[in-house]
Short mmCIF file of C-alpha atoms in Angstrom, two decimals:
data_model
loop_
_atom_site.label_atom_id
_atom_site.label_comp_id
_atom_site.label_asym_id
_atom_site.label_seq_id
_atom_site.Cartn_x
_atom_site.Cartn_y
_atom_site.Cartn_z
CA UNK N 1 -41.35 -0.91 75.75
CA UNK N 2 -38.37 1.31 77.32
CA UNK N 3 -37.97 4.88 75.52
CA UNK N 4 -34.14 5.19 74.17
CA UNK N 5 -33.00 8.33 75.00
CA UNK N 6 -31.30 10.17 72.50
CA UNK N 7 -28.64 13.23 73.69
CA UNK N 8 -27.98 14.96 70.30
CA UNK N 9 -30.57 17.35 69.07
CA UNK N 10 -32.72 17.38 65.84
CA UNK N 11 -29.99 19.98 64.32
CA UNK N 12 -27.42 17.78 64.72
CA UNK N 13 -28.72 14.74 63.77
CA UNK N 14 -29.46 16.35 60.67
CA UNK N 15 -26.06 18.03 59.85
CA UNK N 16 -24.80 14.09 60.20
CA UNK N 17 -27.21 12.89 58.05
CA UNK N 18 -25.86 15.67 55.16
CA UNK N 19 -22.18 15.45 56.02
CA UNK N 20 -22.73 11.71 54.93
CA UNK N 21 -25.14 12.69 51.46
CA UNK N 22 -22.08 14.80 50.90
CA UNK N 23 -19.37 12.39 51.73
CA UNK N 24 -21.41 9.33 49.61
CA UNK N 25 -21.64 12.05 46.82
CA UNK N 26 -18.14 12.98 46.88
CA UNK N 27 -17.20 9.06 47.02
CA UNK N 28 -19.41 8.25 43.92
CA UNK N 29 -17.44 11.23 42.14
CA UNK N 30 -13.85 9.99 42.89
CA UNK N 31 -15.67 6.17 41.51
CA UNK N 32 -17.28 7.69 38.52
CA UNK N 33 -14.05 9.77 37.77
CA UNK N 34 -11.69 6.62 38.15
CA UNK N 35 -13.79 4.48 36.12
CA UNK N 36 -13.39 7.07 33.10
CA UNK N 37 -10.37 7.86 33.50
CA UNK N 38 -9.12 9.62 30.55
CA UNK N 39 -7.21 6.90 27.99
CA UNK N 40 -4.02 9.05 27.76
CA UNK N 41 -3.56 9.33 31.44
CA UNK N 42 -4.35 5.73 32.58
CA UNK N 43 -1.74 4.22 29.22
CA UNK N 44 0.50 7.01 30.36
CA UNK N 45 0.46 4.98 33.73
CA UNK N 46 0.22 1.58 32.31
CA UNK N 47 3.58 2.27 29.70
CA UNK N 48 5.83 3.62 32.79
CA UNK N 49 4.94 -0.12 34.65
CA UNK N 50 6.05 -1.81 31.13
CA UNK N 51 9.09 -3.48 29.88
CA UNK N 52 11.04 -1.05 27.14
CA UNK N 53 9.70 -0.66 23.51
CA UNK N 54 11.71 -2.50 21.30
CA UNK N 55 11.68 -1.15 16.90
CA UNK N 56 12.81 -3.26 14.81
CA UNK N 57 13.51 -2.46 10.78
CA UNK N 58 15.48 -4.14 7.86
CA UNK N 59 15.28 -6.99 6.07
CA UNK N 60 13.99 -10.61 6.16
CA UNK N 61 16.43 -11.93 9.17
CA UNK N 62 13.76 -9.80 11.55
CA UNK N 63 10.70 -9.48 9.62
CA UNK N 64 7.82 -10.96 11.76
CA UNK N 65 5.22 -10.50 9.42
CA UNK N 66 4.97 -7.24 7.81
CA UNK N 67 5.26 -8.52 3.83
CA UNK N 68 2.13 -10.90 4.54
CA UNK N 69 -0.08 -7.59 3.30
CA UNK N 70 1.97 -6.73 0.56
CA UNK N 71 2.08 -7.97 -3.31
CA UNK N 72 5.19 -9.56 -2.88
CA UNK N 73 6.97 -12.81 -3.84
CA UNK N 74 9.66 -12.06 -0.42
CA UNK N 75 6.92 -13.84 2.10
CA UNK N 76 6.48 -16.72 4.49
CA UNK N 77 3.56 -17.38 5.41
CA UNK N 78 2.46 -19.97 4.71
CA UNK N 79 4.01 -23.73 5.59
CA UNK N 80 6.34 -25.40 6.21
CA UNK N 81 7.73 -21.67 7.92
CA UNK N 82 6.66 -21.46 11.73
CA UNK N 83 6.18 -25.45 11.89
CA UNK N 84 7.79 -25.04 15.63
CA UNK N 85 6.35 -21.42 16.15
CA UNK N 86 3.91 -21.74 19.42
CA UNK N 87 0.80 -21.36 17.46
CA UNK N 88 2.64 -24.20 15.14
CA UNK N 89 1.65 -21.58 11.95
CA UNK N 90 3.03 -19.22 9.46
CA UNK N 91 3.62 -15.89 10.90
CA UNK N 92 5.31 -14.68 8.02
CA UNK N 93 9.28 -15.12 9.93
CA UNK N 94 11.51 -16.34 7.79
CA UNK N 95 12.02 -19.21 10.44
CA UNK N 96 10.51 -22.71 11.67
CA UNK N 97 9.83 -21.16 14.69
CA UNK N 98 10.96 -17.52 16.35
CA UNK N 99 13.37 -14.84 14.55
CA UNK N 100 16.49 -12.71 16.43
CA UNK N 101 13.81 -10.21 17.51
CA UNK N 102 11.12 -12.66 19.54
CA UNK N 103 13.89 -13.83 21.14
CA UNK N 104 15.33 -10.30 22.42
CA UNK N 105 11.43 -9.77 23.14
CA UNK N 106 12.41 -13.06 25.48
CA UNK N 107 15.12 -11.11 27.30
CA UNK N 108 13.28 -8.04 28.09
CA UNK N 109 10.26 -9.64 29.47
CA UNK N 110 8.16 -8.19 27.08
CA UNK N 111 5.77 -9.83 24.01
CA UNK N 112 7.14 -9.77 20.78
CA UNK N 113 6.10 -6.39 18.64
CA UNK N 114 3.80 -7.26 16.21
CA UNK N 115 4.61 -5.88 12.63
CA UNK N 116 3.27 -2.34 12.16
CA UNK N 117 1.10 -3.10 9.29
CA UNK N 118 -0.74 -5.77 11.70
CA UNK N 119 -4.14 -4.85 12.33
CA UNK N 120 -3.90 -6.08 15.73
CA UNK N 121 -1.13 -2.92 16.29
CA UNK N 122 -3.17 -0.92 18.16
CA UNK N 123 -4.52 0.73 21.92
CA UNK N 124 -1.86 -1.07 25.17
CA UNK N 125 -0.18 -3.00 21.85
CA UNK N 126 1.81 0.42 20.68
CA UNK N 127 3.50 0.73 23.88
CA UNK N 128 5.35 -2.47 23.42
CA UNK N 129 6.95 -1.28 19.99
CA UNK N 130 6.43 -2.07 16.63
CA UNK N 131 8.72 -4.46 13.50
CA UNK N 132 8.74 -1.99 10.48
CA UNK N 133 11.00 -4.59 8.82
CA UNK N 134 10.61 -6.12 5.43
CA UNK N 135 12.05 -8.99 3.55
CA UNK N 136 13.96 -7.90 0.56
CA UNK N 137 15.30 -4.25 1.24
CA UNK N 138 18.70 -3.17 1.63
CA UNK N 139 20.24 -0.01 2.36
CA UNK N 140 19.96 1.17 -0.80
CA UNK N 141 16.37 2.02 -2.65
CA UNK N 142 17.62 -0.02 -6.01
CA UNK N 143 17.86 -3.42 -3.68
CA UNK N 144 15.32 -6.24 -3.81
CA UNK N 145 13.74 -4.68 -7.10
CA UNK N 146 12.51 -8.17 -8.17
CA UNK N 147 10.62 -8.67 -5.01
CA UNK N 148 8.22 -5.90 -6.22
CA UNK N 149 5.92 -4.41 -3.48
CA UNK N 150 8.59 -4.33 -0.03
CA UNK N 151 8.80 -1.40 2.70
CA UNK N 152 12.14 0.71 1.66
CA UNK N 153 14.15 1.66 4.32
CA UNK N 154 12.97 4.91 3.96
CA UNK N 155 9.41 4.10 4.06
CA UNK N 156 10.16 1.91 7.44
CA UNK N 157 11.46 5.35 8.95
CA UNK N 158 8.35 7.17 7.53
CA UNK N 159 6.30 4.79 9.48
CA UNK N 160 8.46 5.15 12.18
CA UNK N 161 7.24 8.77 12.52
CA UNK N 162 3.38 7.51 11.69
CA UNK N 163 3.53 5.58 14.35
CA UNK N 164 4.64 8.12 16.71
CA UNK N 165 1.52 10.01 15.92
CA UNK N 166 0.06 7.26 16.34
CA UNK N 167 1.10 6.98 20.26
CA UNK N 168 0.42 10.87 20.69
CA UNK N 169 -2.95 10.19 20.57
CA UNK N 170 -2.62 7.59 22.51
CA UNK N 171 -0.15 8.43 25.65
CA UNK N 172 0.44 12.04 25.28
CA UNK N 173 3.05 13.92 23.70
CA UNK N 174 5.61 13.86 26.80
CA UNK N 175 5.14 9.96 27.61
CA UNK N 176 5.51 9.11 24.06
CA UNK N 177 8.74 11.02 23.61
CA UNK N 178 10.00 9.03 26.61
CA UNK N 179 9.22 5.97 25.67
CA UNK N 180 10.75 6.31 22.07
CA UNK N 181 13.84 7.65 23.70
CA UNK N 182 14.28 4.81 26.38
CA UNK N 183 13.26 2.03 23.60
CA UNK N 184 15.52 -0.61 22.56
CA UNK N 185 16.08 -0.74 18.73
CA UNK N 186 17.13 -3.07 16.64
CA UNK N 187 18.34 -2.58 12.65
CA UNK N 188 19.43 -5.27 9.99
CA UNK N 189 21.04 -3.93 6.70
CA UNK N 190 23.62 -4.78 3.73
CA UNK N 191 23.60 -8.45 3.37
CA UNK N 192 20.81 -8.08 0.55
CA UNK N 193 22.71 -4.94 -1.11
CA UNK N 194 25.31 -7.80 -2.17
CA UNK N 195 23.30 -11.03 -2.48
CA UNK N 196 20.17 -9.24 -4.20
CA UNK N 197 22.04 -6.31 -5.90
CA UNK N 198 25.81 -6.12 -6.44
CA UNK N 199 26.22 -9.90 -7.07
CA UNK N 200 22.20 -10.59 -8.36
CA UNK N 201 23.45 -11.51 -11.93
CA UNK N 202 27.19 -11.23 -13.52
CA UNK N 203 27.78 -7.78 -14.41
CA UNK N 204 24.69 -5.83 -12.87
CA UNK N 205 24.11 -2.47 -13.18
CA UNK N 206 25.68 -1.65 -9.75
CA UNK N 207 28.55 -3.77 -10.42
CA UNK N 208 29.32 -2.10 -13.78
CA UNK N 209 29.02 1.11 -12.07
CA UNK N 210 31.50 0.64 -9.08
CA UNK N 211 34.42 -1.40 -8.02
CA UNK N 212 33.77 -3.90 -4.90
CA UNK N 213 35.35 -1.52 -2.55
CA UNK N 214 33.87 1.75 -3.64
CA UNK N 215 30.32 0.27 -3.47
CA UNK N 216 31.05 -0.93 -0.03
CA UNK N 217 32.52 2.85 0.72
CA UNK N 218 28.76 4.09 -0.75
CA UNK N 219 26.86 1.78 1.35
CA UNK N 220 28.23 2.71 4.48
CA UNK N 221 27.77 6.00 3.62
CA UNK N 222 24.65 5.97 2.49
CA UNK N 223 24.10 3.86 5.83
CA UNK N 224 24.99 6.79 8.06
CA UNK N 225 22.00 8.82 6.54
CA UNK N 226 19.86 6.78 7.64
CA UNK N 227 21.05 5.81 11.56
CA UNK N 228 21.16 9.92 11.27
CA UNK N 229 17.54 10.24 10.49
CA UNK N 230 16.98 7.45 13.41
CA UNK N 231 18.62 9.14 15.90
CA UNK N 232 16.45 12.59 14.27
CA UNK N 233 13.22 10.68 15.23
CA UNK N 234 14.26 10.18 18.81
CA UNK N 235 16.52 6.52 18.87
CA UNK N 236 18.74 6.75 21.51
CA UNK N 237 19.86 3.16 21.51
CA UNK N 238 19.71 1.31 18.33
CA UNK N 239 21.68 -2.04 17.54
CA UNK N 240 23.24 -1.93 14.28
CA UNK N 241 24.16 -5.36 12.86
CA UNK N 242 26.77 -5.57 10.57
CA UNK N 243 26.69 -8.46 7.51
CA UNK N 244 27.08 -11.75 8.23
CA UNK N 245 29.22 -14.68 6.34
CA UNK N 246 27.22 -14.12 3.00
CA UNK N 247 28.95 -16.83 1.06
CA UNK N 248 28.08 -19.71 3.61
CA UNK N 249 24.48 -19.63 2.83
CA UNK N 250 23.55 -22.71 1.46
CA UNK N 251 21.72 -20.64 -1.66
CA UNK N 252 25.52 -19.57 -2.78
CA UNK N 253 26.70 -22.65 -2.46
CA UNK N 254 24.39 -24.15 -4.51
CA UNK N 255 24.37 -21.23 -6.62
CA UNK N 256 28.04 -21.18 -6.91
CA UNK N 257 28.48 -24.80 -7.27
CA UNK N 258 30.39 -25.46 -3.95
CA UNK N 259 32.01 -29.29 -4.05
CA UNK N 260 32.83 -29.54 -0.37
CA UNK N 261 30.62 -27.01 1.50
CA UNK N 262 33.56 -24.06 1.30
CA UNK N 263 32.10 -20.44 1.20
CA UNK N 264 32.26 -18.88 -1.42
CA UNK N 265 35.25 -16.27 -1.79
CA UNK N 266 34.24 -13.53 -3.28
CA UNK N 267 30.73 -12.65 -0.93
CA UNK N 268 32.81 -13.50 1.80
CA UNK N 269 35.84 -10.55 0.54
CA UNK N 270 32.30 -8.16 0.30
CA UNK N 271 31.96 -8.82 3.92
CA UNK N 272 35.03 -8.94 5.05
CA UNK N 273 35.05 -5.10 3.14
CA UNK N 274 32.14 -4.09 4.77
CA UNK N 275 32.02 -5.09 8.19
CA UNK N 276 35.05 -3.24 9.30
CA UNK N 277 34.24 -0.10 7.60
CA UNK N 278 30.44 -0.35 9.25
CA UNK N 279 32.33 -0.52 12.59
CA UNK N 280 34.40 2.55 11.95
CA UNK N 281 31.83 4.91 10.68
CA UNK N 282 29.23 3.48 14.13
CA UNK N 283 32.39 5.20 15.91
CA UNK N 284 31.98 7.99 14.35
CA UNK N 285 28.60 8.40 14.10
CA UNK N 286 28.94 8.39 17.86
CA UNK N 287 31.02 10.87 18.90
CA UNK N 288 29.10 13.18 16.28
CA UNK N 289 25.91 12.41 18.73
CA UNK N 290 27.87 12.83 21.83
CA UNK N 291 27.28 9.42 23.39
CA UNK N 292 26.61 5.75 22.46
CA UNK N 293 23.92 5.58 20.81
CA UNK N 294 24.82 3.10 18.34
CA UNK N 295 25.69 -0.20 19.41
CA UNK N 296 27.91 -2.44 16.44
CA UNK N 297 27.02 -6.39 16.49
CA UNK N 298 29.27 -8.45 14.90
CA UNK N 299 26.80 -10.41 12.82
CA UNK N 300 29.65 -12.11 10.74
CA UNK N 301 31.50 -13.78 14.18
CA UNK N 302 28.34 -14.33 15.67
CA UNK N 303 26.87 -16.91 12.67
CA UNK N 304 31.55 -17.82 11.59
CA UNK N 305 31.32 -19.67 15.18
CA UNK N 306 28.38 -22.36 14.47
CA UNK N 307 29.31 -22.38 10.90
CA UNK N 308 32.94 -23.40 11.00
CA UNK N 309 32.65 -25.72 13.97
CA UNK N 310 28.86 -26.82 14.21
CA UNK N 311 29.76 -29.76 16.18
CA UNK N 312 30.78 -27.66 18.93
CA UNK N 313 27.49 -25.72 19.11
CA UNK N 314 25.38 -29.21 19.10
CA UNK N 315 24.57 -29.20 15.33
CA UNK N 316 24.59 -31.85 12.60
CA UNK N 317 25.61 -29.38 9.64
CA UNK N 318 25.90 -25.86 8.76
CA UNK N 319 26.14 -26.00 5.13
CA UNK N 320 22.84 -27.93 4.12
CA UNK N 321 19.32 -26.06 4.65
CA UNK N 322 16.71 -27.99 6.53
CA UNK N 323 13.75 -26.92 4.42
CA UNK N 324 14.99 -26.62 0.70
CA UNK N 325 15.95 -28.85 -2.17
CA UNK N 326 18.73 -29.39 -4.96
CA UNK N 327 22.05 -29.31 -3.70
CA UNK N 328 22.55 -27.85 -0.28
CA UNK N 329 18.54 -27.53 0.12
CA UNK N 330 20.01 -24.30 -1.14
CA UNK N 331 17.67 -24.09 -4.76
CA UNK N 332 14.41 -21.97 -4.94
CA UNK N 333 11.99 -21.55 -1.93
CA UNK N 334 11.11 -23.07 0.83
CA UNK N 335 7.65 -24.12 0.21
CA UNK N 336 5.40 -27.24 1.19
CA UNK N 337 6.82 -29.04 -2.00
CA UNK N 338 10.50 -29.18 -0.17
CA UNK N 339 11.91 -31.48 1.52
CA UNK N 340 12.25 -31.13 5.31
CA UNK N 341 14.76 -32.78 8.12
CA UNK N 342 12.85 -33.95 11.19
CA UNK N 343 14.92 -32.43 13.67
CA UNK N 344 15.83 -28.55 13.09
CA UNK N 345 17.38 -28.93 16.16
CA UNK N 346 20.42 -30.14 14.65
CA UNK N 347 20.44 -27.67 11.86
CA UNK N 348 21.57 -24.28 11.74
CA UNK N 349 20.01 -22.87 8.17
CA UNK N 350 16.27 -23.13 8.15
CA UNK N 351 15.93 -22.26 4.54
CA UNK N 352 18.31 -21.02 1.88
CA UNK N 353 19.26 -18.02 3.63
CA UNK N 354 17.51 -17.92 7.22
CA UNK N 355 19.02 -19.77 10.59
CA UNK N 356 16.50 -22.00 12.60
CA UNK N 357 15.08 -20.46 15.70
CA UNK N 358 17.96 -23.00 17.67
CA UNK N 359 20.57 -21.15 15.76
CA UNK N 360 18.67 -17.63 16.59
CA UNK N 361 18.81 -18.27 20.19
CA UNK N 362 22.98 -18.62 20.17
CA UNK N 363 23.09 -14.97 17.94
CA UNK N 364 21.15 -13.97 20.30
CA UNK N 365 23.05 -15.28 23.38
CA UNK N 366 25.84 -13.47 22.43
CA UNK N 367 23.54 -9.95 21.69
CA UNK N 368 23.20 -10.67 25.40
CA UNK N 369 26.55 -11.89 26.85
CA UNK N 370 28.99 -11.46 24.11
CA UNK N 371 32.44 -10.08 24.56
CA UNK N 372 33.25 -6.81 22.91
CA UNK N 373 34.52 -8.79 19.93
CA UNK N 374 30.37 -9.49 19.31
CA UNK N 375 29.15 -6.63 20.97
CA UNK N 376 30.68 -2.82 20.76
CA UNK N 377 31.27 -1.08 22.83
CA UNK N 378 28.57 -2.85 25.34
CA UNK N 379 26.72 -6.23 25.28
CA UNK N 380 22.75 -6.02 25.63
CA UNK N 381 23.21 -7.36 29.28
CA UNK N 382 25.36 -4.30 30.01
CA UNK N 383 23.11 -1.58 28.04
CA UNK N 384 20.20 -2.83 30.01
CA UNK N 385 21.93 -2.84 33.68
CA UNK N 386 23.20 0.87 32.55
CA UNK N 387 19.95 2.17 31.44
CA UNK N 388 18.28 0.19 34.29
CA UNK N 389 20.65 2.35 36.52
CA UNK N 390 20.00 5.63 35.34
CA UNK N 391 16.38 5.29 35.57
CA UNK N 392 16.69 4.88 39.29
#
């Protein structure tokens, strides 16, 4: 057999053979250290790849589930709500199928935020966003009293700062401030300060107390405090909705014995109070903050358009409820007792107080796209492009 000839000598053969120990060693480091990678940095990483947050508080138009663990008779879960939701269940929306906030989810390209007090709200899921809403509550602490156990407004904002500790722990005190300050929020208020407070029964308490337009004057002031304390916990762009047509629900015009589907006057004077004054005081709540922060959406146009000429917006009525019963489908709850039309499609009330998910996606079509009429002083479209922009 031929003897190979090697050239290098026995001292450098073996300085190879421990540059590569070291290199492998070195290798298996960088591996080891990459595999545990510490949770804060590598969520850090995985929230600045992600779609905005989106926070979501108020009332039962954008609860997605949040009164399903709580002693309360102002819940939906269980059928006929979310007969066309994905999973075909109950989810505890006050809709057949997905609420204002899924679909704004939809637009973002991000999965809807689960409701804080979800279980499943935890690790990569916080850096979506959370729904703090809950059917029932108003602006006001004395609203939705007969609906017993509901998270107050101020409660919703208390979680809102429990759940930034909450993403502390998880991201890091920097990344979380950033994401809470480029989130997307969204807040419903008032309708149920009229419907389940000022008009609840002839003569309430609240009604005795104050004329119409001073307890409109109250609740947009006592409204400010609280967009205040959002833009305290870090909010910097937060949709405020104002109320929408509150006597075209079919549960007033059952309850107030409409003959030919007219809304009734009187809620519809409370909004026509309110709205305007909302829009004022977002304008100057603004330039107190130095920029615009808060964002007005013209609820009351938004639902007026499919509810005065449904015909134009592919819909068989806007007066009767598709789940309900009595006159208007307008009496009691929607529960698997009621009756229910085979084709929400066609109808824009789900229940007694609630649009279907078909009249959801045209609100929300105009939270996208609407003129400053809807939107003020920037459509959703335009707030994303801007912020989209600035992060560049």
């Amino acid at each position: 057999m031929p003897i190979i000839k090697i050239d290098r000598s026995a001292k450098e053969i073996m300085a190879m053979l421990l540059s590569s120990a070291a290199e492998a060693r070195l290798m298996l480091v960088a591996m080891v250290a990459i595999a545990s990678c510490s949770m804060i940095i590598c969520e850090a990483g995985e929230a600045s790849r992600r779609p905005r947050a989106f926070f979501v508080f108020g009332d039962s138009l954008v609860d997605s589930g949040n009164n399903n663990y709580l002693v309360t008779t102002a819940r939906a879960d269980s059928p006929p709500y979310g007969l066309d939701y994905p999973t075909h269940r109950a989810t505890g929306r006050f809709s057949n199928g997905l609420n204002v906030p899924d679909i704004i989810s939809e637009h973002l390209g991000a999965e809807p935020v689960l409701p804080y007090l979800s279980p499943q709200l935890d690790g990569r899921r916080l850096l979506v966003g959370a729904n703090f809403a809950s059917a029932g509550v108003g602006i006001l602490n004395d609203t939705g009293v007969q609906f017993l156990n509901i998270i107050r407004i101020q409660k919703q904002l208390r979680y809102f700062e429990q759940y930034q500790g909450r993403l502390r722990s998880l991201v890091g005190e920097a990344q979380a401030a950033r994401l809470v300050s480029g989130a997307l929020v969204l807040i419903t208020l008032g309708g149920n300060d009229f419907v389940n407070n000022y008009y609840l029964v002839p003569f309430s308490a609240r009604s005795r107390e104050l004329s119409l337009p001073d307890f409109v004057a109250y609740l947009v002031s006592e409204y400010a405090k609280i967009l205040r304390r959002l833009h305290a916990l870090g909010a910097r762009r937060v949709l405020v909705t104002g109320s929408g047509p509150l006597g075209c629900a079919p549960a007033e015009l059952a309850l107030r014995g409409s003959r030919a589907g007219e809304c009734d006057a009187e809620l519809q004077r409370a909004a026509a109070l309110y709205n305007p004054r909302l829009v004022d005081m977002i304008g100057k709540l603004n330039g107190e903050v130095g920029g615009d922060v808060f964002v007005a959406v013209n609820a009351y146009r938004m639902h007026m358009d499919f509810i005065s000429d449904p015909a134009a917006y592919g819909f068989a009525t806007s007066k009767v409820a598709c789940c309900g019963q009595g006159p208007y489908n307008g009496v009691g709850l929607c529960t698997a007792a009621s009756s229910v039309c085979p084709d929400r499609g066609v109808y824009a009330f789900w229940d007694n107080f609630h649009p279907t998910e078909r009249a959801n996606r045209i609100i929300v079509s105009q939270f996208m796209d609407g003129t400053p009429e809807y939107m003020h002083p920037f459509n959703l479209s335009t707030i994303l492009a801007m912020d989209a922009l600035r992060a560049t």
